Coordinates of C-alpha atoms and ligand atoms in Angstrom, one line a residue:
M1 CA -4.3 -24.2 -8.1
S2 CA -7.3 -21.8 -8.1
T3 CA -9.7 -24.6 -8.8
A4 CA -9.0 -26.0 -5.4
A5 CA -11.1 -23.3 -4.0
G6 CA -13.7 -23.3 -6.7
A7 CA -14.5 -20.3 -8.8
K8 CA -11.8 -18.1 -10.2
P9 CA -11.6 -14.8 -8.2
V10 CA -11.9 -11.4 -9.7
L11 CA -9.6 -8.7 -8.3
Y12 CA -10.5 -5.0 -8.7
H13 CA -7.2 -3.3 -8.4
N14 CA -4.8 -0.6 -9.6
D15 CA -1.2 -1.1 -10.8
M16 CA 0.5 1.3 -8.3
S17 CA -1.9 1.0 -5.4
V18 CA 0.0 -0.3 -2.4
C19 CA -3.1 -2.0 -1.0
A20 CA -3.8 -3.8 -4.2
A21 CA -0.1 -4.7 -4.6
K22 CA -0.2 -6.4 -1.3
V23 CA -3.2 -8.6 -2.3
R24 CA -1.6 -9.4 -5.7
M25 CA 1.5 -10.6 -3.9
A26 CA -0.6 -12.8 -1.6
L27 CA -2.4 -14.3 -4.6
A28 CA 1.0 -14.9 -6.3
E29 CA 2.4 -16.7 -3.2
K30 CA -0.5 -19.1 -3.5
A31 CA -0.3 -19.3 -7.3
V32 CA -4.0 -18.4 -7.5
E33 CA -5.2 -17.4 -11.0
Y34 CA -7.5 -14.5 -11.0
D35 CA -9.2 -12.1 -13.4
G36 CA -8.1 -8.6 -12.9
V37 CA -10.2 -5.4 -13.4
H38 CA -7.9 -2.4 -13.5
L39 CA -9.3 0.8 -12.1
N40 CA -8.0 4.2 -13.2
L41 CA -8.1 6.0 -9.8
R42 CA -7.2 9.4 -11.3
A43 CA -10.2 9.2 -13.6
G44 CA -12.5 8.5 -10.5
D45 CA -13.2 4.8 -11.4
A46 CA -13.4 3.9 -7.7
Q47 CA -16.2 6.5 -7.2
K48 CA -18.4 5.1 -10.0
P49 CA -21.8 3.8 -8.8
D50 CA -21.3 0.2 -9.9
Y51 CA -17.9 0.0 -8.1
V52 CA -19.2 1.7 -5.0
K53 CA -21.8 -1.0 -4.7
L54 CA -18.9 -3.4 -4.3
N55 CA -16.7 -1.2 -2.2
P56 CA -18.6 1.6 -0.4
N57 CA -15.3 3.1 0.7
Q58 CA -14.4 4.0 -2.9
V59 CA -11.0 2.3 -2.8
V60 CA -9.2 -0.6 -4.3
P61 CA -8.7 -3.5 -3.8
T62 CA -11.9 -5.6 -3.8
L63 CA -11.9 -9.3 -4.3
V64 CA -15.0 -11.1 -5.6
H65 CA -14.9 -14.9 -5.2
A66 CA -17.7 -17.4 -5.4
D67 CA -20.3 -14.5 -5.4
Q68 CA -18.8 -13.1 -2.2
V69 CA -17.4 -9.6 -2.1
I70 CA -14.4 -9.1 0.2
I71 CA -13.0 -5.6 0.9
E72 CA -10.1 -4.2 2.9
S73 CA -6.7 -5.5 1.8
N74 CA -5.7 -7.0 5.2
V75 CA -9.0 -8.8 5.4
I76 CA -8.6 -10.0 1.8
C77 CA -5.1 -11.3 2.6
E78 CA -6.5 -13.4 5.4
Y79 CA -9.4 -14.5 3.2
V80 CA -6.9 -15.6 0.5
D81 CA -5.0 -17.6 3.1
D82 CA -8.3 -19.3 4.3
A83 CA -9.6 -20.0 0.8
W84 CA -6.4 -21.4 -0.5
P85 CA -4.8 -22.9 2.6
D86 CA -1.8 -24.6 1.0
A87 CA 1.5 -22.9 1.8
P88 CA 0.1 -21.0 4.8
L89 CA 0.9 -17.3 5.1
R90 CA 0.0 -17.1 8.8
P91 CA 2.3 -18.5 11.5
A92 CA 1.1 -21.6 13.3
A93 CA 2.2 -20.3 16.8
P94 CA -0.6 -18.2 18.4
A95 CA 1.8 -15.5 19.6
D96 CA 3.5 -15.2 16.2
R97 CA 0.0 -15.0 14.6
A98 CA -1.0 -12.2 17.1
R99 CA 2.2 -10.3 16.2
M100 CA 1.4 -10.7 12.5
R101 CA -2.0 -9.1 13.1
L102 CA -0.5 -6.3 15.1
W103 CA 1.9 -5.5 12.2
M104 CA -1.0 -5.5 9.7
R105 CA -3.2 -3.4 11.9
Q106 CA -0.6 -0.6 12.0
L107 CA -1.1 -0.2 8.3
D108 CA -4.8 0.6 8.9
E109 CA -4.0 2.8 11.9
G110 CA -1.7 5.4 10.4
V111 CA 1.0 3.9 8.2
H112 CA -1.2 3.6 5.1
A113 CA -2.4 7.2 5.6
A114 CA 1.2 8.4 6.0
T115 CA 2.1 6.6 2.8
G116 CA -0.8 8.4 1.0
T117 CA 0.5 11.7 2.4
I118 CA 4.2 11.2 1.4
S119 CA 3.2 9.8 -2.0
S120 CA 0.8 12.7 -2.8
C121 CA 3.0 15.4 -1.4
I122 CA 6.0 14.3 -3.3
A123 CA 4.6 12.8 -6.5
F124 CA 0.9 12.3 -7.1
R125 CA 0.1 16.0 -6.6
H126 CA 1.8 16.7 -10.0
Q127 CA -0.7 14.3 -11.6
H128 CA -3.6 16.1 -9.9
L129 CA -2.3 19.5 -10.8
Q130 CA -2.6 18.6 -14.4
R131 CA -6.3 17.8 -14.1
D132 CA -9.1 20.2 -15.0
P133 CA -9.5 22.2 -11.7
A134 CA -13.3 21.8 -11.7
E135 CA -13.0 18.0 -12.2
L136 CA -10.3 17.8 -9.5
Q137 CA -12.6 19.7 -7.1
A138 CA -15.5 17.4 -7.9
W139 CA -13.3 14.3 -7.3
L140 CA -12.3 15.7 -3.9
E141 CA -15.9 16.5 -3.0
R142 CA -16.9 12.9 -3.8
M143 CA -14.5 11.5 -1.2
T144 CA -16.6 10.1 1.6
D145 CA -13.9 10.2 4.2
P146 CA -13.4 13.8 5.3
A147 CA -9.9 13.2 6.8
R148 CA -8.7 11.6 3.5
R149 CA -10.2 14.5 1.6
E150 CA -8.5 17.1 3.8
R151 CA -5.0 15.5 3.7
T152 CA -5.3 15.0 -0.1
R153 CA -6.2 18.6 -0.6
H154 CA -3.3 19.8 1.5
A155 CA -0.9 17.5 -0.3
I156 CA -2.0 18.8 -3.7
E157 CA -1.9 22.4 -2.8
L158 CA 1.1 22.5 -0.5
G159 CA 3.3 19.5 -1.4
V160 CA 6.1 18.8 1.1
D161 CA 5.0 22.0 3.0
A162 CA 1.6 20.4 3.9
P163 CA 1.2 20.1 7.7
E164 CA 0.8 16.3 7.4
F165 CA 4.2 15.8 5.6
A166 CA 6.7 15.9 8.5
P167 CA 4.5 13.8 10.8
A168 CA 4.2 11.2 8.0
V169 CA 7.9 11.0 7.6
R170 CA 8.3 10.6 11.4
R171 CA 5.7 7.9 11.4
F172 CA 8.0 5.9 9.0
Q173 CA 11.0 6.6 11.2
K174 CA 9.2 5.0 14.1
L175 CA 7.9 2.2 12.0
L176 CA 11.3 1.3 10.7
G177 CA 12.8 1.5 14.2
D178 CA 10.1 -0.9 15.4
M179 CA 10.9 -3.2 12.5
D180 CA 14.6 -3.1 13.4
T181 CA 13.8 -4.2 17.0
A182 CA 11.5 -7.0 15.8
L183 CA 14.0 -8.3 13.3
A184 CA 16.6 -8.5 16.1
G185 CA 14.5 -11.3 17.5
G186 CA 13.6 -13.3 14.4
A187 CA 14.1 -13.5 10.6
W188 CA 10.7 -12.1 9.8
L189 CA 8.5 -9.5 11.4
A190 CA 6.2 -11.8 13.3
G191 CA 8.9 -14.4 14.2
P192 CA 10.8 -17.1 12.5
T193 CA 8.4 -17.6 9.6
Y194 CA 7.6 -15.5 6.6
S195 CA 4.0 -14.3 6.9
L196 CA 1.3 -11.9 5.8
A197 CA 3.0 -9.3 8.0
D198 CA 6.1 -9.2 5.8
L199 CA 4.2 -9.4 2.6
A200 CA 1.8 -6.6 3.6
Y201 CA 4.8 -4.2 4.0
A202 CA 6.5 -5.1 0.7
P203 CA 4.7 -2.4 -1.3
Y204 CA 5.2 0.2 1.4
M205 CA 9.0 -0.5 1.4
T206 CA 9.0 -0.2 -2.4
R207 CA 7.2 3.1 -2.2
L208 CA 9.8 4.5 0.3
D209 CA 12.4 3.6 -2.3
H210 CA 10.5 5.1 -5.2
L211 CA 10.0 8.3 -3.3
G212 CA 13.7 8.7 -2.3
L213 CA 13.2 7.7 1.3
A214 CA 15.3 4.5 1.1
V215 CA 17.7 6.1 3.5
L216 CA 15.2 5.1 6.2
I217 CA 15.7 1.4 5.2
D218 CA 19.4 1.6 4.4
A219 CA 20.2 3.1 7.8
R220 CA 19.1 -0.1 9.5
P221 CA 21.1 -3.2 8.3
R222 CA 18.5 -5.7 9.6
V223 CA 15.7 -3.9 7.9
R224 CA 17.7 -3.6 4.7
D225 CA 18.5 -7.3 4.8
W226 CA 14.8 -8.2 5.5
A227 CA 13.6 -6.0 2.6
G228 CA 16.2 -7.6 0.3
R229 CA 14.8 -11.1 1.2
L230 CA 11.3 -9.8 0.6
F231 CA 12.0 -8.2 -2.7
A232 CA 13.8 -11.4 -3.9
R233 CA 10.6 -13.5 -3.6
P234 CA 9.2 -14.6 -6.9
A235 CA 5.7 -13.4 -5.7
Y236 CA 7.1 -9.9 -5.3
A237 CA 8.3 -9.9 -8.9
Q238 CA 4.9 -11.2 -10.0
G239 CA 2.5 -9.3 -7.8
I240 CA 4.4 -6.0 -7.4
A241 CA 7.4 -5.3 -9.7
A242 CA 5.6 -6.5 -12.8
W243 CA 2.9 -3.9 -12.3
F244 CA 5.2 -0.8 -12.0
N245 CA 3.7 1.9 -14.1
P246 CA 6.4 3.7 -16.1
S247 CA 4.6 7.0 -16.0
Y248 CA 4.6 6.9 -12.2
L249 CA 8.3 5.8 -12.1
E250 CA 9.1 8.8 -14.2
I251 CA 7.4 11.2 -11.7
F252 CA 9.1 9.5 -8.8
A253 CA 12.4 9.8 -10.5
R254 CA 11.8 13.5 -11.3
E255 CA 10.6 14.5 -7.9
R256 CA 12.5 12.5 -5.3
A257 CA 15.8 14.4 -5.2
A258 CA 14.1 17.6 -4.0
A259 CA 12.0 15.6 -1.6
G260 CA 15.0 13.8 -0.3
A261 CA 16.5 17.1 0.9
R262 CA 13.3 17.9 2.8
V263 CA 13.2 14.5 4.3
A264 CA 16.9 14.7 5.4
T265 CA 16.0 18.0 7.2
I266 CA 13.0 16.4 9.0
I267 CA 15.1 13.4 10.0
A268 CA 17.9 15.7 11.3
Q269 CA 15.4 17.8 13.3
S270 CA 13.9 14.8 14.9
G271 CA 17.3 13.7 16.0
Ligands
LIG1 N1 -8.0 0.3 4.1 C1 -8.1 0.1 2.7 C2 -7.4 1.3 2.0 C3 -7.5 1.2 0.5 C4 -7.0 2.4 -0.2 O1 -6.7 3.5 0.4 N2 -6.8 2.3 -1.5 C5 -6.3 3.4 -2.3 C6 -5.2 3.0 -3.2 S1 -3.8 2.4 -2.2 C7 -7.4 3.9 -3.2 O2 -8.1 3.1 -3.8 N3 -7.7 5.2 -3.4 C8 -8.7 5.7 -4.2 C9 -8.4 6.8 -5.1 O3 -7.2 7.3 -5.1 O4 -9.3 7.3 -5.8 C10 -7.5 -1.2 2.3 O5 -6.6 -1.7 3.0 O6 -8.0 -1.9 1.4

């Protein structure tokens, strides 16, 4: 299949990165073969000069295909759909396609940052706290985005007491409420057809589950049913579930009960 679009692509990614998982699922939907370069984010691989030349934002994923470097997971997903057009992942109807883009855009406009916050506050902080403090400090200093540096620092130092934690949980409450409304009007987020909008949210729904926030999904039968259909796709197994890192699953399992109690309080308070 990959030969249809010429050269075999190279994906710079990370097993547990939600943005990278999204792109792996898109590639799996298209049965595109690729060479993967796995980055160890905790070791600062995304900050190394050779990688920064490809991705100046110091993040995964990056797709290199036919000498072209494509960054930003949503952009990469659309690129994949353009470069391997069989089995389209974008709706044909213009209004559905516009809705698809609005869903994807929300990820860039707050939902991804909220995911980083809840992931770091509940789980990833425990990985960071085991690092050499000077090395951790240097890693934070090298982050080019000051907002990301600030919220990461708070998450590591304060956990679920970080000022960003409750707003991040509330952002997910709003998101899932909006999903519930959308799914009342069609089987998939952008309308009657499965699209990049659905695929893009698959790793985020998984992260909620891993972090003990599945209650937000389970409280909404339409969202629960949609997530079930999403998780049942072979591309989900191939692009996402196959990459679960056992050491991360162990941290999620250890930390999510305490976090669940805090989340329940935040949900109760926001009524
Ligand atoms: N807007 C970017 C966000 C990418 C992003 O934040 N990636 C995270 C992993 S999900 C990352 O690489 N973080 C770098 C690090 O933790 O060092 C995209 O959609 O590609």
